[in-house]
Short mmCIF file of N, CA, C and O in Angstrom, two decimals:
data_model
loop_
_atom_site.label_atom_id
_atom_site.label_comp_id
_atom_site.label_asym_id
_atom_site.label_seq_id
_atom_site.Cartn_x
_atom_site.Cartn_y
_atom_site.Cartn_z
N MET A 9 21.02 7.19 13.03
CA MET A 9 20.14 7.03 11.90
C MET A 9 20.90 6.31 10.79
O MET A 9 22.07 6.56 10.55
N ASP A 10 20.23 5.42 10.11
CA ASP A 10 20.86 4.62 9.06
C ASP A 10 21.09 5.43 7.80
O ASP A 10 20.43 6.42 7.53
N GLU A 11 22.03 4.95 7.01
CA GLU A 11 22.31 5.51 5.70
C GLU A 11 21.27 5.00 4.71
O GLU A 11 20.87 3.85 4.76
N LEU A 12 20.84 5.85 3.78
CA LEU A 12 19.87 5.44 2.77
C LEU A 12 20.57 4.72 1.62
O LEU A 12 21.63 5.16 1.17
N LYS A 13 19.97 3.63 1.15
CA LYS A 13 20.50 2.94 -0.02
C LYS A 13 20.26 3.81 -1.25
O LYS A 13 19.35 4.65 -1.27
N PRO A 14 21.05 3.61 -2.31
CA PRO A 14 20.83 4.38 -3.54
C PRO A 14 19.50 4.03 -4.19
O PRO A 14 18.88 3.01 -3.89
N CYS A 15 19.08 4.89 -5.11
CA CYS A 15 17.81 4.70 -5.83
C CYS A 15 17.87 3.41 -6.65
O CYS A 15 18.84 3.19 -7.38
N PRO A 16 16.85 2.57 -6.58
CA PRO A 16 16.86 1.32 -7.34
C PRO A 16 16.63 1.54 -8.84
O PRO A 16 16.87 0.65 -9.64
N PHE A 17 16.19 2.71 -9.23
CA PHE A 17 15.87 2.96 -10.63
C PHE A 17 17.02 3.64 -11.39
O PHE A 17 17.36 3.24 -12.49
N CYS A 18 17.62 4.67 -10.78
CA CYS A 18 18.69 5.39 -11.49
C CYS A 18 20.05 5.23 -10.82
O CYS A 18 21.06 5.62 -11.37
N GLY A 19 20.09 4.68 -9.60
CA GLY A 19 21.36 4.45 -8.90
C GLY A 19 21.90 5.68 -8.18
O GLY A 19 22.98 5.63 -7.60
N SER A 20 21.17 6.77 -8.19
CA SER A 20 21.62 8.00 -7.54
C SER A 20 21.67 7.84 -6.03
O SER A 20 20.87 7.12 -5.43
N THR A 21 22.61 8.55 -5.40
CA THR A 21 22.68 8.56 -3.94
C THR A 21 22.13 9.87 -3.37
O THR A 21 22.23 10.12 -2.19
N LYS A 22 21.56 10.70 -4.22
CA LYS A 22 20.96 11.97 -3.79
C LYS A 22 19.52 11.73 -3.38
O LYS A 22 18.58 11.94 -4.15
N MET A 23 19.35 11.28 -2.15
CA MET A 23 18.04 10.93 -1.62
C MET A 23 17.58 12.00 -0.63
O MET A 23 18.40 12.67 -0.02
N LYS A 24 16.29 12.13 -0.49
CA LYS A 24 15.71 13.12 0.42
C LYS A 24 14.56 12.47 1.18
O LYS A 24 13.82 11.67 0.63
N ILE A 25 14.43 12.83 2.45
CA ILE A 25 13.29 12.38 3.24
C ILE A 25 12.27 13.51 3.24
O ILE A 25 12.55 14.60 3.74
N ASP A 26 11.12 13.27 2.61
CA ASP A 26 10.05 14.27 2.54
C ASP A 26 9.14 14.13 3.75
O ASP A 26 8.87 13.02 4.21
N LYS A 27 8.67 15.28 4.23
CA LYS A 27 7.73 15.29 5.36
C LYS A 27 6.53 16.13 4.98
O LYS A 27 6.66 17.24 4.48
N LYS A 28 5.35 15.57 5.20
CA LYS A 28 4.11 16.30 5.02
C LYS A 28 3.38 16.29 6.36
O LYS A 28 3.38 15.29 7.06
N SER A 29 2.76 17.41 6.72
CA SER A 29 2.03 17.45 7.98
C SER A 29 0.69 18.14 7.78
O SER A 29 0.58 19.09 7.01
N THR A 30 -0.31 17.62 8.47
CA THR A 30 -1.64 18.21 8.46
C THR A 30 -2.15 18.25 9.89
O THR A 30 -1.83 17.39 10.71
N LEU A 31 -2.94 19.26 10.17
CA LEU A 31 -3.52 19.39 11.51
C LEU A 31 -4.51 18.27 11.74
O LEU A 31 -5.40 18.02 10.93
N TYR A 32 -4.35 17.56 12.83
CA TYR A 32 -5.25 16.47 13.20
C TYR A 32 -6.32 16.99 14.15
O TYR A 32 -7.47 16.60 14.08
N GLY A 33 -5.95 17.88 15.04
CA GLY A 33 -6.92 18.46 15.97
C GLY A 33 -6.30 18.68 17.34
O GLY A 33 -5.09 18.65 17.51
N TYR A 34 -7.15 18.88 18.30
CA TYR A 34 -6.74 19.08 19.68
C TYR A 34 -7.37 17.98 20.52
O TYR A 34 -8.55 17.67 20.35
N ASN A 35 -6.59 17.40 21.41
CA ASN A 35 -7.16 16.35 22.25
C ASN A 35 -7.67 16.94 23.55
O ASN A 35 -7.62 18.15 23.76
N GLY A 36 -8.14 16.11 24.43
CA GLY A 36 -8.71 16.56 25.69
C GLY A 36 -7.72 17.24 26.62
O GLY A 36 -8.10 17.92 27.56
N LEU A 37 -6.43 17.06 26.37
CA LEU A 37 -5.40 17.69 27.20
C LEU A 37 -5.00 19.05 26.65
O LEU A 37 -4.02 19.63 27.07
N ASP A 38 -5.78 19.57 25.68
CA ASP A 38 -5.50 20.86 25.06
C ASP A 38 -4.14 20.85 24.37
O ASP A 38 -3.39 21.80 24.41
N MET A 39 -3.85 19.73 23.73
CA MET A 39 -2.58 19.53 23.05
C MET A 39 -2.83 19.47 21.54
O MET A 39 -3.67 18.71 21.08
N ARG A 40 -2.12 20.29 20.77
CA ARG A 40 -2.24 20.28 19.31
C ARG A 40 -1.59 19.01 18.78
O ARG A 40 -0.47 18.67 19.16
N SER A 41 -2.29 18.32 17.91
CA SER A 41 -1.71 17.12 17.31
C SER A 41 -1.79 17.23 15.79
O SER A 41 -2.72 17.79 15.24
N GLU A 42 -0.76 16.70 15.15
CA GLU A 42 -0.67 16.71 13.70
C GLU A 42 -0.38 15.31 13.20
O GLU A 42 0.22 14.51 13.89
N ARG A 43 -0.81 15.04 11.96
CA ARG A 43 -0.46 13.79 11.29
C ARG A 43 0.73 14.10 10.40
O ARG A 43 0.65 14.90 9.50
N HIS A 44 1.87 13.45 10.71
CA HIS A 44 3.09 13.62 9.92
C HIS A 44 3.28 12.37 9.07
O HIS A 44 3.16 11.25 9.57
N THR A 45 3.58 12.58 7.80
CA THR A 45 3.81 11.49 6.87
C THR A 45 5.18 11.68 6.24
O THR A 45 5.49 12.76 5.72
N TYR A 46 6.01 10.65 6.30
CA TYR A 46 7.36 10.68 5.76
C TYR A 46 7.48 9.71 4.59
O TYR A 46 6.85 8.65 4.59
N SER A 47 8.30 10.07 3.60
CA SER A 47 8.64 9.16 2.51
C SER A 47 10.04 9.52 2.01
O SER A 47 10.52 10.63 2.24
N VAL A 48 10.68 8.57 1.33
CA VAL A 48 12.00 8.79 0.76
C VAL A 48 11.83 9.06 -0.72
O VAL A 48 11.06 8.38 -1.40
N ARG A 49 12.54 10.09 -1.23
CA ARG A 49 12.42 10.47 -2.63
C ARG A 49 13.80 10.66 -3.23
O ARG A 49 14.70 11.20 -2.60
N CYS A 50 13.94 10.22 -4.46
CA CYS A 50 15.18 10.42 -5.21
C CYS A 50 15.15 11.81 -5.83
O CYS A 50 14.17 12.19 -6.47
N ASN A 51 16.22 12.59 -5.65
CA ASN A 51 16.27 13.94 -6.20
C ASN A 51 16.61 13.97 -7.69
O ASN A 51 16.54 15.02 -8.31
N VAL A 52 16.97 12.82 -8.28
CA VAL A 52 17.32 12.77 -9.69
C VAL A 52 16.14 12.31 -10.54
O VAL A 52 15.67 13.03 -11.42
N CYS A 53 15.61 11.11 -10.26
CA CYS A 53 14.52 10.59 -11.08
C CYS A 53 13.15 10.72 -10.40
O CYS A 53 12.13 10.37 -10.98
N HIS A 54 13.12 11.22 -9.18
CA HIS A 54 11.90 11.48 -8.40
C HIS A 54 11.11 10.22 -8.04
O HIS A 54 9.91 10.31 -7.78
N ALA A 55 11.79 9.07 -8.02
CA ALA A 55 11.14 7.85 -7.53
C ALA A 55 10.87 8.04 -6.04
O ALA A 55 11.62 8.71 -5.33
N ARG A 56 9.78 7.47 -5.56
CA ARG A 56 9.39 7.67 -4.16
C ARG A 56 9.05 6.31 -3.54
O ARG A 56 8.41 5.48 -4.15
N GLY A 57 9.47 6.15 -2.29
CA GLY A 57 9.15 4.95 -1.55
C GLY A 57 7.80 5.09 -0.87
O GLY A 57 7.14 6.13 -0.97
N GLY A 58 7.38 4.06 -0.19
CA GLY A 58 6.12 4.09 0.52
C GLY A 58 6.12 5.11 1.66
O GLY A 58 7.17 5.48 2.17
N ALA A 59 4.94 5.56 2.02
CA ALA A 59 4.81 6.58 3.08
C ALA A 59 4.56 5.91 4.43
O ALA A 59 3.87 4.91 4.52
N ILE A 60 5.16 6.49 5.46
CA ILE A 60 4.96 6.06 6.84
C ILE A 60 4.43 7.28 7.59
O ILE A 60 4.99 8.36 7.50
N GLY A 61 3.34 7.10 8.32
CA GLY A 61 2.76 8.25 9.01
C GLY A 61 2.31 7.91 10.42
O GLY A 61 2.19 6.74 10.80
N GLY A 62 2.06 8.95 11.18
CA GLY A 62 1.58 8.78 12.54
C GLY A 62 1.21 10.12 13.15
O GLY A 62 1.46 11.18 12.58
N LEU A 63 0.58 10.06 14.31
CA LEU A 63 0.19 11.27 15.03
C LEU A 63 1.34 11.74 15.91
O LEU A 63 1.95 10.96 16.62
N VAL A 64 1.61 13.04 15.84
CA VAL A 64 2.69 13.64 16.61
C VAL A 64 2.11 14.76 17.46
O VAL A 64 1.36 15.60 16.94
N ALA A 65 2.44 14.76 18.74
CA ALA A 65 1.99 15.83 19.64
C ALA A 65 2.92 17.03 19.44
O ALA A 65 4.11 16.94 19.71
N VAL A 66 2.36 18.14 18.96
CA VAL A 66 3.18 19.31 18.68
C VAL A 66 3.40 20.12 19.94
O VAL A 66 4.51 20.51 20.26
N ASP A 67 2.35 20.40 20.70
CA ASP A 67 2.47 21.11 21.98
C ASP A 67 2.70 20.09 23.07
O ASP A 67 1.88 19.22 23.29
N ARG A 68 3.80 20.20 23.74
CA ARG A 68 4.09 19.25 24.82
C ARG A 68 3.94 19.92 26.17
O ARG A 68 4.75 19.73 27.06
N ARG A 69 2.88 20.72 26.31
CA ARG A 69 2.63 21.37 27.59
C ARG A 69 2.12 20.39 28.63
O ARG A 69 2.36 20.53 29.80
N ALA A 70 1.40 19.39 28.16
CA ALA A 70 0.85 18.40 29.08
C ALA A 70 1.96 17.47 29.56
O ALA A 70 2.90 17.16 28.82
N THR A 71 1.86 17.00 30.78
CA THR A 71 2.89 16.11 31.32
C THR A 71 2.70 14.67 30.85
O THR A 71 3.66 13.93 30.76
N LYS A 72 1.49 14.30 30.52
CA LYS A 72 1.22 12.94 30.08
C LYS A 72 0.75 12.96 28.63
O LYS A 72 -0.28 13.52 28.32
N VAL A 73 1.53 12.33 27.74
CA VAL A 73 1.18 12.26 26.33
C VAL A 73 0.55 10.89 26.07
O VAL A 73 1.13 9.86 26.44
N PRO A 74 -0.63 10.84 25.45
CA PRO A 74 -1.28 9.55 25.19
C PRO A 74 -0.41 8.63 24.33
O PRO A 74 0.42 9.08 23.55
N GLU A 75 -0.61 7.33 24.48
CA GLU A 75 0.22 6.32 23.82
C GLU A 75 0.06 6.31 22.31
O GLU A 75 0.93 5.82 21.61
N LYS A 76 -1.06 6.82 21.78
CA LYS A 76 -1.27 6.76 20.33
C LYS A 76 -0.34 7.70 19.57
O LYS A 76 -0.22 7.61 18.36
N PHE A 77 0.37 8.59 20.27
CA PHE A 77 1.28 9.52 19.63
C PHE A 77 2.66 8.91 19.46
O PHE A 77 3.07 8.05 20.22
N THR A 78 3.37 9.37 18.45
CA THR A 78 4.72 8.92 18.18
C THR A 78 5.60 10.17 18.04
O THR A 78 5.13 11.28 18.21
N THR A 79 6.86 9.98 17.69
CA THR A 79 7.75 11.13 17.50
C THR A 79 8.23 11.16 16.04
O THR A 79 8.17 10.15 15.33
N ASP A 80 8.74 12.30 15.63
CA ASP A 80 9.27 12.42 14.28
C ASP A 80 10.47 11.51 14.08
O ASP A 80 10.64 10.94 13.00
N ASP A 81 11.30 11.37 15.10
CA ASP A 81 12.47 10.49 14.98
C ASP A 81 12.08 9.04 14.73
O ASP A 81 12.70 8.36 13.92
N GLU A 82 11.04 8.56 15.41
CA GLU A 82 10.57 7.19 15.20
C GLU A 82 10.04 7.01 13.78
O GLU A 82 10.29 5.99 13.13
N LEU A 83 9.32 8.00 13.27
CA LEU A 83 8.78 7.91 11.91
C LEU A 83 9.90 7.91 10.88
O LEU A 83 9.85 7.16 9.90
N LYS A 84 10.92 8.74 11.09
CA LYS A 84 12.06 8.78 10.17
C LYS A 84 12.79 7.44 10.15
O LYS A 84 13.17 6.94 9.09
N GLU A 85 12.99 6.85 11.33
CA GLU A 85 13.66 5.54 11.40
C GLU A 85 12.85 4.48 10.65
O GLU A 85 13.42 3.64 9.95
N LYS A 86 11.54 4.52 10.78
CA LYS A 86 10.68 3.54 10.10
C LYS A 86 10.75 3.68 8.59
O LYS A 86 10.81 2.69 7.86
N VAL A 87 10.71 4.93 8.10
CA VAL A 87 10.73 5.13 6.65
C VAL A 87 12.09 4.77 6.06
O VAL A 87 12.18 4.20 4.96
N ILE A 88 13.17 5.03 6.79
CA ILE A 88 14.51 4.65 6.33
C ILE A 88 14.64 3.14 6.29
O ILE A 88 15.16 2.56 5.34
N SER A 89 14.14 2.47 7.32
CA SER A 89 14.23 1.01 7.34
C SER A 89 13.37 0.38 6.24
O SER A 89 13.76 -0.61 5.64
N ALA A 90 12.22 0.98 5.94
CA ALA A 90 11.38 0.47 4.85
C ALA A 90 12.08 0.65 3.50
O ALA A 90 12.03 -0.22 2.64
N TRP A 91 12.75 1.79 3.31
CA TRP A 91 13.45 2.05 2.04
C TRP A 91 14.63 1.07 1.89
O TRP A 91 14.86 0.54 0.81
N ASN A 92 15.35 0.84 2.96
CA ASN A 92 16.53 -0.03 2.89
C ASN A 92 16.21 -1.51 2.92
O ASN A 92 17.08 -2.33 2.70
N ARG A 93 14.97 -1.88 3.17
CA ARG A 93 14.58 -3.28 3.27
C ARG A 93 14.60 -3.99 1.92
O ARG A 93 14.75 -5.20 1.84
N ARG A 94 14.49 -3.26 0.85
CA ARG A 94 14.45 -3.89 -0.48
C ARG A 94 15.77 -4.58 -0.80
O ARG A 94 16.79 -4.30 -0.18
N VAL A 95 15.75 -5.42 -1.79
CA VAL A 95 16.93 -6.19 -2.17
C VAL A 95 17.93 -5.33 -2.90
O VAL A 95 17.62 -4.48 -3.66
#
């Protein structure tokens, strides 16, 4: 996982990755799915980057997970890369 750049507003290196989750429902495979949204937040000035979200299969009892689902690790990588993309 990449290192987060410092806050562009206050210069702090005390950054946090916030996660919010809401129940999306159950699919035909009887699998619980949630919408997870990640963003980067500065713990000093509370500046926040853009949010990246996706559907995550919480119950992995089924052997075949539909392609529309992603993982928490992929979402974290995307939000870190979006935060670090700035100049």
